[in-house]
CSV table of C-alpha atoms in Angstrom, one decimal:
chain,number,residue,atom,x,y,z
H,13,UNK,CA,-22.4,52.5,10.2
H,14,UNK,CA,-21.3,50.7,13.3
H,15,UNK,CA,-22.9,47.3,14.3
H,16,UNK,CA,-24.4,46.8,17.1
H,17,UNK,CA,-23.6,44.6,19.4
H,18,UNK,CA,-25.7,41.1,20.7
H,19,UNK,CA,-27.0,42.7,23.7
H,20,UNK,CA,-28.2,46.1,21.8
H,21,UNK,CA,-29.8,43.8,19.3
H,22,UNK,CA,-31.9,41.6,21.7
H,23,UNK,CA,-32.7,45.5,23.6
H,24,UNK,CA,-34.0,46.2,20.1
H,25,UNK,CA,-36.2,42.7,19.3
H,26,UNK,CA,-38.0,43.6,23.1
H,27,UNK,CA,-38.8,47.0,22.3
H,28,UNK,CA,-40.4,45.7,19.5
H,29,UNK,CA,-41.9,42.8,21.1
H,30,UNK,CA,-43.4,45.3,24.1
H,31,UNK,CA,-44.4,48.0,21.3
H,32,UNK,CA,-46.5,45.6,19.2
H,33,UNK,CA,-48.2,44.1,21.8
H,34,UNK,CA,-49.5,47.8,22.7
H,35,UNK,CA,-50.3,48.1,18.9
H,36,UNK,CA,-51.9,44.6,18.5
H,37,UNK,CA,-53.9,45.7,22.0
H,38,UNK,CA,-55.1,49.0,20.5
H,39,UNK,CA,-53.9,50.4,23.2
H,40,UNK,CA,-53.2,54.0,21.4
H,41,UNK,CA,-51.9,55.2,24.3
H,42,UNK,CA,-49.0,53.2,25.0
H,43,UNK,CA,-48.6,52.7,21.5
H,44,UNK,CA,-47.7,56.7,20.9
H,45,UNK,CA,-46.0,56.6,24.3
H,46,UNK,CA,-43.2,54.3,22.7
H,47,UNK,CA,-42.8,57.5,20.1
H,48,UNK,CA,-40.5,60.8,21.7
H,49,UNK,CA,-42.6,63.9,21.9
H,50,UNK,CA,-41.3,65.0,18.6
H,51,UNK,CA,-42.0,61.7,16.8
H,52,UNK,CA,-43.2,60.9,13.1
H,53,UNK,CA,-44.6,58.8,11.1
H,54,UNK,CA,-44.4,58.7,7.1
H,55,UNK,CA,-47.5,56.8,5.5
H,56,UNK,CA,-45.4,57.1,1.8
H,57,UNK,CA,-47.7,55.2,-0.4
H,58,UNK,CA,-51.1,57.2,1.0
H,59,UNK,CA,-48.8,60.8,1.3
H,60,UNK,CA,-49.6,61.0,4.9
H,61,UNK,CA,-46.9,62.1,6.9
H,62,UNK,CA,-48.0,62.9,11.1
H,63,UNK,CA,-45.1,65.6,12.7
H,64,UNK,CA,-45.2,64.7,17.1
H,65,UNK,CA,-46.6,62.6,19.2
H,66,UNK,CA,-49.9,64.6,19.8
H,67,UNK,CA,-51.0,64.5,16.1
H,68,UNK,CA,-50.0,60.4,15.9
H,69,UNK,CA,-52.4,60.0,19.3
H,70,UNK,CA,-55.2,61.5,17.2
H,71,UNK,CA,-55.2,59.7,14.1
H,72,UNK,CA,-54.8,57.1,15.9
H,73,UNK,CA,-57.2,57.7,18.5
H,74,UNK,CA,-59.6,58.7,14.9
H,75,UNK,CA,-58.8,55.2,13.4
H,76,UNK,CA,-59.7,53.2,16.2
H,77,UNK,CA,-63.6,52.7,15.1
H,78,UNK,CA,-62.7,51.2,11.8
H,79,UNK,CA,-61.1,48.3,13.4
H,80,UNK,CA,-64.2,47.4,16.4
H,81,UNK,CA,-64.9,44.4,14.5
H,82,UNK,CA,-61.2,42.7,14.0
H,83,UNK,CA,-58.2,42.0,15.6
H,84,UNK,CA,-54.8,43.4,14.1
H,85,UNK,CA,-51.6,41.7,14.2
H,86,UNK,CA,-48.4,43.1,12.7
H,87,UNK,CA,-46.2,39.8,12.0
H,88,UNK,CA,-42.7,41.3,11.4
H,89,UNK,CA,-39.4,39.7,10.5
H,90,UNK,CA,-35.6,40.2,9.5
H,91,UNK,CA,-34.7,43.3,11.6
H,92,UNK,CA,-31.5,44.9,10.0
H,93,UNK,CA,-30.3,47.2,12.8
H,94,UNK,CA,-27.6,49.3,12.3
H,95,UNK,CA,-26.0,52.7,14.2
H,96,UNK,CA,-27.4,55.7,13.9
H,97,UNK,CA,-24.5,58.2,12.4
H,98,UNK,CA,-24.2,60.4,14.8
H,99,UNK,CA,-24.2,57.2,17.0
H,100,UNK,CA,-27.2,58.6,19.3
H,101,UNK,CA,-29.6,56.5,17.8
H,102,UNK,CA,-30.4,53.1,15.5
H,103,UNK,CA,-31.9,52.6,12.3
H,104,UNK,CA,-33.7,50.0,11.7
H,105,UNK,CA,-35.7,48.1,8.8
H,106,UNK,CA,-38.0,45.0,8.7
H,107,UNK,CA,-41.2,43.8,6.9
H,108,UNK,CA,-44.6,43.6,8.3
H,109,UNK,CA,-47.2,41.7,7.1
H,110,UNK,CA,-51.0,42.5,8.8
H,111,UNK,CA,-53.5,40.1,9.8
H,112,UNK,CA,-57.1,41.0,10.2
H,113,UNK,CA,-59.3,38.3,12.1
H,114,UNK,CA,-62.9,38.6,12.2
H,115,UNK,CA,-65.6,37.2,15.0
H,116,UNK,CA,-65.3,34.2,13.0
H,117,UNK,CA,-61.7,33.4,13.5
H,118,UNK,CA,-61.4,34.0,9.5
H,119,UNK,CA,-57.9,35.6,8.8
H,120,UNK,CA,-57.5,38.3,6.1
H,121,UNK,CA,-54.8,40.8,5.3
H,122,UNK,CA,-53.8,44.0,4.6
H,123,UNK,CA,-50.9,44.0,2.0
H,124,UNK,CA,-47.3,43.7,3.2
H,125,UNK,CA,-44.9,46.6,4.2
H,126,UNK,CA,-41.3,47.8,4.2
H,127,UNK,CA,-40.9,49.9,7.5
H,128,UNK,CA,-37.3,51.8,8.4
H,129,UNK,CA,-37.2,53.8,12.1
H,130,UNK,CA,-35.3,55.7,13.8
H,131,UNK,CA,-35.0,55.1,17.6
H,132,UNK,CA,-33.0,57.1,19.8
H,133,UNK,CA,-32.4,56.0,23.3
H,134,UNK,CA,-33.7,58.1,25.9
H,135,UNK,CA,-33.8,58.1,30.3
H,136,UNK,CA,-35.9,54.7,30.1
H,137,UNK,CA,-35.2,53.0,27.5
H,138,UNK,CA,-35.6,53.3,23.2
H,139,UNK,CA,-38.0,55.6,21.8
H,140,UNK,CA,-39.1,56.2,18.1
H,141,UNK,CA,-37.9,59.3,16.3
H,142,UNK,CA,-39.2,58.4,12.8
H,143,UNK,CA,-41.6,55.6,11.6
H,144,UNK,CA,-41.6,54.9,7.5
H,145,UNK,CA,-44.1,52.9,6.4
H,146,UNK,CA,-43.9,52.0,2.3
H,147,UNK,CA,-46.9,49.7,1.4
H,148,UNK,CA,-44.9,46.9,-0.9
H,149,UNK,CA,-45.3,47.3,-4.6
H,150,UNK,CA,-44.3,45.1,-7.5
H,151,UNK,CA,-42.0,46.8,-9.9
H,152,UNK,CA,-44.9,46.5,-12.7
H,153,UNK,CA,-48.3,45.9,-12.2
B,5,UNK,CA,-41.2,42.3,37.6
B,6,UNK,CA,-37.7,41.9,36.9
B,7,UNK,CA,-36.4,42.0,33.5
B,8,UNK,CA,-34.2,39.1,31.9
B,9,UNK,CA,-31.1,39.4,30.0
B,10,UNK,CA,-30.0,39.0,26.9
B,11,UNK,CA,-28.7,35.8,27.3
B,12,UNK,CA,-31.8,34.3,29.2
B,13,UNK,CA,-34.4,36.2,26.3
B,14,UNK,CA,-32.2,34.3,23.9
B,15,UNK,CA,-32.7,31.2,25.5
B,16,UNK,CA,-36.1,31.6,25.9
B,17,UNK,CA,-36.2,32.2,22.1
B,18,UNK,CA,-34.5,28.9,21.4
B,19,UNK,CA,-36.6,27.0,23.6
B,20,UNK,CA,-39.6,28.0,21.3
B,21,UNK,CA,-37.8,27.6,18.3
B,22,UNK,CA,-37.4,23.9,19.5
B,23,UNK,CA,-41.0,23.2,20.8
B,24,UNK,CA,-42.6,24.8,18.2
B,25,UNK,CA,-40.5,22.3,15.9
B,26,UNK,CA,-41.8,18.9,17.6
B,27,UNK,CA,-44.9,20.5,17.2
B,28,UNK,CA,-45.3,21.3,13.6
B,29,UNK,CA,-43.6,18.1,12.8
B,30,UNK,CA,-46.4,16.4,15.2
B,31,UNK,CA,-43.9,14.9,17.5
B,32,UNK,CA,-46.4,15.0,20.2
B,33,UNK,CA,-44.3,13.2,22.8
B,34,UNK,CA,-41.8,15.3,22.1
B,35,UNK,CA,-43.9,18.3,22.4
B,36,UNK,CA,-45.3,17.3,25.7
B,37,UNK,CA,-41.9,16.5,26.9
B,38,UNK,CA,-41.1,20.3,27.0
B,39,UNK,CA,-43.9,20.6,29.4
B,40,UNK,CA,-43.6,19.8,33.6
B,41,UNK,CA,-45.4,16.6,34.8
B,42,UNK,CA,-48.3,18.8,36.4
B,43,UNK,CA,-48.0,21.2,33.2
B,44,UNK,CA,-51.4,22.3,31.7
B,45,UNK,CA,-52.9,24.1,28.6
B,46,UNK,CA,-55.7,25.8,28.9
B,47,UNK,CA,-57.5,26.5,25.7
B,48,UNK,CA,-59.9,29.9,26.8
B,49,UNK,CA,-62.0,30.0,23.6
B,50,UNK,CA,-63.1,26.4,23.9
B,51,UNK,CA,-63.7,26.1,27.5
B,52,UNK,CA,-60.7,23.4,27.5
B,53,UNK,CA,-58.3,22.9,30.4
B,54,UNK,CA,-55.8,19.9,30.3
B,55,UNK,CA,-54.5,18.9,33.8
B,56,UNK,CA,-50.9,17.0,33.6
B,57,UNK,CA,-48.7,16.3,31.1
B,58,UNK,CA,-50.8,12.8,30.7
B,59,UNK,CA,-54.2,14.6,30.1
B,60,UNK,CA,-51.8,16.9,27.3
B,61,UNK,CA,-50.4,13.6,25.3
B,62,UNK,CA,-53.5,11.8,25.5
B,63,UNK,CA,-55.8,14.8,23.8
B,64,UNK,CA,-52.6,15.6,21.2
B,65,UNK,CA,-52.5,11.7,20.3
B,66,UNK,CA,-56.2,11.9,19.6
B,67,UNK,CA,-56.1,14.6,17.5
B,68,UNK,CA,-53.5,13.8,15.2
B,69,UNK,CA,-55.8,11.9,12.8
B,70,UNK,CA,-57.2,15.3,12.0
B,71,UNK,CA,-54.1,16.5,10.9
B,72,UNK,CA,-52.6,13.8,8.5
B,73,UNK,CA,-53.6,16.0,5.3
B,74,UNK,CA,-52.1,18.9,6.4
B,75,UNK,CA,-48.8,20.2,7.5
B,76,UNK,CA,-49.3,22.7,10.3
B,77,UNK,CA,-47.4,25.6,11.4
B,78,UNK,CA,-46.9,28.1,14.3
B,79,UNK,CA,-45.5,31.6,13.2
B,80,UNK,CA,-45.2,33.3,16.4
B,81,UNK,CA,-44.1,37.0,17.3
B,82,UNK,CA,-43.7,39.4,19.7
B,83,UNK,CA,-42.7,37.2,22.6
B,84,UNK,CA,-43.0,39.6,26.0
B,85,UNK,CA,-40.9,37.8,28.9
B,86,UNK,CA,-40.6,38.8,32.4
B,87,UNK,CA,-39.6,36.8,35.3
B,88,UNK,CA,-42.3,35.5,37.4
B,89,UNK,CA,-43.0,37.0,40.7
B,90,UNK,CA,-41.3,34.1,42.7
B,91,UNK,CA,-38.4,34.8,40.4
B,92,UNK,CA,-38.8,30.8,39.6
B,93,UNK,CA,-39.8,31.3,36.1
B,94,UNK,CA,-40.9,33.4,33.6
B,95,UNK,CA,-43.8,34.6,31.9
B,96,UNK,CA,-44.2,35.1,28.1
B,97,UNK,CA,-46.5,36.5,26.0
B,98,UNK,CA,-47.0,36.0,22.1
B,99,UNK,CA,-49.4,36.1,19.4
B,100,UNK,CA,-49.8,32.7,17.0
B,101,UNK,CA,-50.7,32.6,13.3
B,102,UNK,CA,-51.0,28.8,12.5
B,103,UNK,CA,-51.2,28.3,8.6
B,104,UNK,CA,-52.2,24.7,7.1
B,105,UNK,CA,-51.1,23.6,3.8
B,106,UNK,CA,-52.1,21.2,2.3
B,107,UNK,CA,-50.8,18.1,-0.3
B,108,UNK,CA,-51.1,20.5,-3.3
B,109,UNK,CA,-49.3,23.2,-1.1
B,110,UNK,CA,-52.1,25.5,-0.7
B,111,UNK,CA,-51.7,27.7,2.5
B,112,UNK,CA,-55.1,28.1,5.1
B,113,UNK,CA,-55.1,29.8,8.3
B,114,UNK,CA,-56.8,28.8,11.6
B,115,UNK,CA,-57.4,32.0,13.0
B,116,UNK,CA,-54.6,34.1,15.1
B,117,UNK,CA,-54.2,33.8,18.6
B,118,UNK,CA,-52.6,35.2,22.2
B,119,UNK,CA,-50.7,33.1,24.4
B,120,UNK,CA,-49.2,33.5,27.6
B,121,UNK,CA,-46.6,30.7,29.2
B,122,UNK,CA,-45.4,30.3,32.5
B,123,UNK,CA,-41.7,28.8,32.1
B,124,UNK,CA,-40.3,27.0,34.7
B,125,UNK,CA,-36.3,26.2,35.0
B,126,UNK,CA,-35.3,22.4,35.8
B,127,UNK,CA,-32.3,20.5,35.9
B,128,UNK,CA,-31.9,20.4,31.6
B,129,UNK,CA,-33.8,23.4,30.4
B,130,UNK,CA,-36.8,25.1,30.9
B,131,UNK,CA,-40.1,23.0,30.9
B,132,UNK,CA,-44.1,24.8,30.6
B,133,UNK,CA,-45.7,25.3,33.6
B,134,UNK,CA,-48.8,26.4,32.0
B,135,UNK,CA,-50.2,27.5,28.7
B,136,UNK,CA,-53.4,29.6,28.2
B,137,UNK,CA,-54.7,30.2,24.6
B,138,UNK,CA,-57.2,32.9,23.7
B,139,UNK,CA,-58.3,33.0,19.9
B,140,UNK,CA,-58.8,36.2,18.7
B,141,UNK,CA,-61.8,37.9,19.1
B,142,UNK,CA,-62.4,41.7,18.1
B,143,UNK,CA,-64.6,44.3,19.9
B,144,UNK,CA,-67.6,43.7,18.1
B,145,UNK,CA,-68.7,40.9,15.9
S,16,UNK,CA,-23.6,18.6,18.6
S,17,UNK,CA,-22.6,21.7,20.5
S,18,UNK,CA,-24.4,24.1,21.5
S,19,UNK,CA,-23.8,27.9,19.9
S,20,UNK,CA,-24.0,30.8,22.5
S,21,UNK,CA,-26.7,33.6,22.6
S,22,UNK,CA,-23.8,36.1,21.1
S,23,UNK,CA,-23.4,33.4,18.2
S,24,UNK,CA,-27.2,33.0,18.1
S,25,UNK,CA,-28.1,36.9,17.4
S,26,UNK,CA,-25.2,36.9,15.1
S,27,UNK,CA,-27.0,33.9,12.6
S,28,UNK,CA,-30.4,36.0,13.0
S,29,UNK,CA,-28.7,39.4,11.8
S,30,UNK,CA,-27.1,36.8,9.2
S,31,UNK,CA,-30.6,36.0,8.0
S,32,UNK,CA,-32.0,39.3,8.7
S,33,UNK,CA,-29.7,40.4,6.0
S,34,UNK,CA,-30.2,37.8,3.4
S,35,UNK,CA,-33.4,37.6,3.3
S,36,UNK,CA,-33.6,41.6,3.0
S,37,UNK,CA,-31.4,40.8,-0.3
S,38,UNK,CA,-33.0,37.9,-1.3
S,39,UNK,CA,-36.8,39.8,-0.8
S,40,UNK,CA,-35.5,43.3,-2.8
S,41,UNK,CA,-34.7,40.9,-5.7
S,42,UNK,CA,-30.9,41.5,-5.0
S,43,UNK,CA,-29.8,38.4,-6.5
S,44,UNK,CA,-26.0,39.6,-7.2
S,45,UNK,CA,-25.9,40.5,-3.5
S,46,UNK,CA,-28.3,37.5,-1.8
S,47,UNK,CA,-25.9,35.0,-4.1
S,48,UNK,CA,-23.1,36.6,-2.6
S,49,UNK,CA,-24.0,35.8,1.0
S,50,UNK,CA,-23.3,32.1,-0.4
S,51,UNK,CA,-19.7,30.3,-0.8
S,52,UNK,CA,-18.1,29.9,-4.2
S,53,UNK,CA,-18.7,26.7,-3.5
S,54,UNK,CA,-22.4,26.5,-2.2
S,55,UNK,CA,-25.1,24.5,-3.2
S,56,UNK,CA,-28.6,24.7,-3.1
S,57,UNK,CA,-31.3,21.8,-3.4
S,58,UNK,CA,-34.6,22.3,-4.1
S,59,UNK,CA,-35.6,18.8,-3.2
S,60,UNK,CA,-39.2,18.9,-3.9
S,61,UNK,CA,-38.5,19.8,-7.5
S,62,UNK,CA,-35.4,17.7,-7.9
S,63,UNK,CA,-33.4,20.5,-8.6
S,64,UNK,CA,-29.6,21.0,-7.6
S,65,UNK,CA,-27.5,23.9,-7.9
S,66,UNK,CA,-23.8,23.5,-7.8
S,67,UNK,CA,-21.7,26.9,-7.0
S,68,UNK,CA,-22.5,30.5,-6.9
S,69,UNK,CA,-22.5,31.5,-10.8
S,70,UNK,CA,-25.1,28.2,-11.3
S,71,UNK,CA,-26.9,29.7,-8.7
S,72,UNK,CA,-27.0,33.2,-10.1
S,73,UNK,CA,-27.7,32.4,-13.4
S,74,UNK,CA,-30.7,30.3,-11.6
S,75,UNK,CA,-31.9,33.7,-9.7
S,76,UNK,CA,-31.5,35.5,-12.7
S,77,UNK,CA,-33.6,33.7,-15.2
S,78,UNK,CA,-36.0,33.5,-12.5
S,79,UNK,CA,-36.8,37.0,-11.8
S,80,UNK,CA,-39.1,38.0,-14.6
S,81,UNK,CA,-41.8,35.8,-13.7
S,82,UNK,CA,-41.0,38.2,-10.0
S,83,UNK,CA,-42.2,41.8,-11.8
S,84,UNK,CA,-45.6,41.9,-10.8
S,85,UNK,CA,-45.0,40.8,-7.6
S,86,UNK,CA,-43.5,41.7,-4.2
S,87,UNK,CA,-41.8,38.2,-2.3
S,88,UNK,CA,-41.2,38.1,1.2
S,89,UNK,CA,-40.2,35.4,3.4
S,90,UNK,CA,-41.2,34.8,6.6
S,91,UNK,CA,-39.2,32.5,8.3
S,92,UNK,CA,-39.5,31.5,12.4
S,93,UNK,CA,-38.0,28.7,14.9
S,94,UNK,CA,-34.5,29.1,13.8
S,95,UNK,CA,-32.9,25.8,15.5
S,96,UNK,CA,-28.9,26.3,15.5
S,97,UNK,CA,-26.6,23.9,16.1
S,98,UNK,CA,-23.0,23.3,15.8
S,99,UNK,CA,-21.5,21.0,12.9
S,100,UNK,CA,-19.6,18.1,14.3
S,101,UNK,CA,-16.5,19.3,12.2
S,102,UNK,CA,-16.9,22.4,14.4
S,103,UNK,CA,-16.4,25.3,12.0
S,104,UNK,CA,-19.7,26.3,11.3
S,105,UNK,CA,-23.3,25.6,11.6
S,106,UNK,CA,-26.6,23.7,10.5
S,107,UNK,CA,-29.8,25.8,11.0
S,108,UNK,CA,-33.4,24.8,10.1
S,109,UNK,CA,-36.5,26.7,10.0
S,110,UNK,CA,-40.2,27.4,8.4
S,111,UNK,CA,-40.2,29.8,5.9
S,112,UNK,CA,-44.0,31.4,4.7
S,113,UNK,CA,-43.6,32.8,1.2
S,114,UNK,CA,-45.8,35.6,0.5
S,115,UNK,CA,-46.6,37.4,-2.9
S,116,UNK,CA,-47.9,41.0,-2.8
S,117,UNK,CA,-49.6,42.2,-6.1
S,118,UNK,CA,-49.5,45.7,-7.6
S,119,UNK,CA,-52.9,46.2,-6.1
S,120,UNK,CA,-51.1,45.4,-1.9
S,121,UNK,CA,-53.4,41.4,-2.4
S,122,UNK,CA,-51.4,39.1,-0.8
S,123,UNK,CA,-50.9,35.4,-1.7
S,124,UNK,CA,-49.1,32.5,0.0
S,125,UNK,CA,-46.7,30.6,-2.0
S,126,UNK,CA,-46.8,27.3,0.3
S,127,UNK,CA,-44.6,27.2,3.0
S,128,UNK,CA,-41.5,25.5,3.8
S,129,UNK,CA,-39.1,23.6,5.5
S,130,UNK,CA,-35.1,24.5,4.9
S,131,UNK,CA,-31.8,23.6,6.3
S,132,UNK,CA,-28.8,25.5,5.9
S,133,UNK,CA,-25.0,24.7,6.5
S,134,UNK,CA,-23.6,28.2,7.6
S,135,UNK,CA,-19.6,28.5,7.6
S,136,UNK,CA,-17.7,31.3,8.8
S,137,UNK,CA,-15.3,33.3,6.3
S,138,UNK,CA,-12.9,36.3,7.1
S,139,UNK,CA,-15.8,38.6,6.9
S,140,UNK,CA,-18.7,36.7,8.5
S,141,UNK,CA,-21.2,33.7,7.8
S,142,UNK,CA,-21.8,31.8,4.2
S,143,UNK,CA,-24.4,29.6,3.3
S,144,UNK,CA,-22.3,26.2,2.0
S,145,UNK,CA,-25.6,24.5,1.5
S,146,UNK,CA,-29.3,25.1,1.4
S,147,UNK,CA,-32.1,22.2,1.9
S,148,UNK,CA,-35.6,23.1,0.5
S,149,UNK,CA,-38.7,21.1,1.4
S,150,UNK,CA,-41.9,22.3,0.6
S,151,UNK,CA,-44.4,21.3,3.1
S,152,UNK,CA,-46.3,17.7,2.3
S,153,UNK,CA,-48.8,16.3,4.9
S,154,UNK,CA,-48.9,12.4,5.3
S,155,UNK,CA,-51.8,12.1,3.5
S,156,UNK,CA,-53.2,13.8,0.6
């Protein structure tokens, strides 16, 4: 796979940065407008895999209720970003690790996670093909 | 708003990575040296605004005692830049996680906050204009 | 000391990106390889000194059982790069948060950190000739 170059890669940390933000926001909206219109995402560790953008929005959309009374952050690091093989895209993996803050300014969180997506660059600028989200698990419990 | 380059979003980057350095090492003179003379903070959540860079040293200096049992960090993310309107500056946008540990190396957080910096360009490097600093607060308590 | 460039500067985060990926998959053939021969790393809060690659494989090695029930991942932010006054490489310091994710996703915080690396370049990219590790103290207990 081809490396990117300095400029792509610092394209790629701002998509990120802008695409959080919407996520962090709970702004479903923009958050599945930063997905193309065939989009996915693969929940692997709860067997939940959503096919376009319209069935993301509504799980999403579904979900939002359960999170009235915190704030989410997703706090990622060490983006490995590498060409796509038919060089129309990028593939690119990081961990995330989830805050949950209360009313109370208490902190919790929700597990760590291996993620690996797929963006493809379209008119305006990156999109997400494919989102894979593997909850982190110890070799033995 | 315009968007920055690569090379400007990585200096930006840097400049953080240096701030945020005097301040977890409580350098506060340091830390208020990357700020203008008529820079300000604005603390949202606590009703707080410090006028002048004067006002910022004299409050950090006071509560240092607070913090001699404890090491604190700043794990920030998601930095959204843009260059301000009168293309003089720039504005960023990030979310905070500040973790104390303390002297048997146990981690506590202090909540999880937004930010948003005006940046301003001068002779050496780029200085605060103004920070505002909104804890976290969800929906509903 | 000299200042590195942004393309230098997204180079040592994709540098980092990668070893901590090894490093965090429990990789320890492959994160020990992202070392020189000769590298060195100092735990200095433990008084402990590793000399060379194979002393600090056989390190990593014996270490990872106690790592089977849990995920690690470091979280590391405020990268501060500079160049070495010999000019052919590059002394970097960060914070690094250690989480530990159990079987059941529970995360805990394995103190956090203050490291220094001396990065050198090699025909086929950056080294780590030594690595400085100071768990966090406050002034006062």
């Amino acid at each position: 796979m081809a490396k990117v170059d300095a400029d792509q890669y610092v394209d790629i940390m701002r998509f990120y940065a802008h695409q959080m933000s919407l996520l962090d926001a709970q702004d479903v909206t923009g958050y599945v407008g930063t997905f193309t219109e065939d989009g996915v995402t693969h929940h692997v560790h709860r067997g939940e895999k959503l096919e376009g953008s319209a069935a993301i929005l509504a799980h999403a959309t579904k979900a939002l209720p359960h999170y009235r009374t915190v704030v989410v952050r997703h706090w990622n690091d060490h983006y490995l970003v590498d060409e796509t093989e038919d060089g129309e895209g990028f593939t690119v993996s990081y961990g995330s690790l989830v805050t949950l803050t209360d009313g109370d300014g208490r902190v919790r969180f929700e597990s760590t996670f291996a993620v690996t997506d797929v963006l493809v660059l379209v008119d305006d600028g990156l999109r997400v093909r494919s989102r894979t989200i593997v909850r982190d698990r110890p070799a033995e419990r």
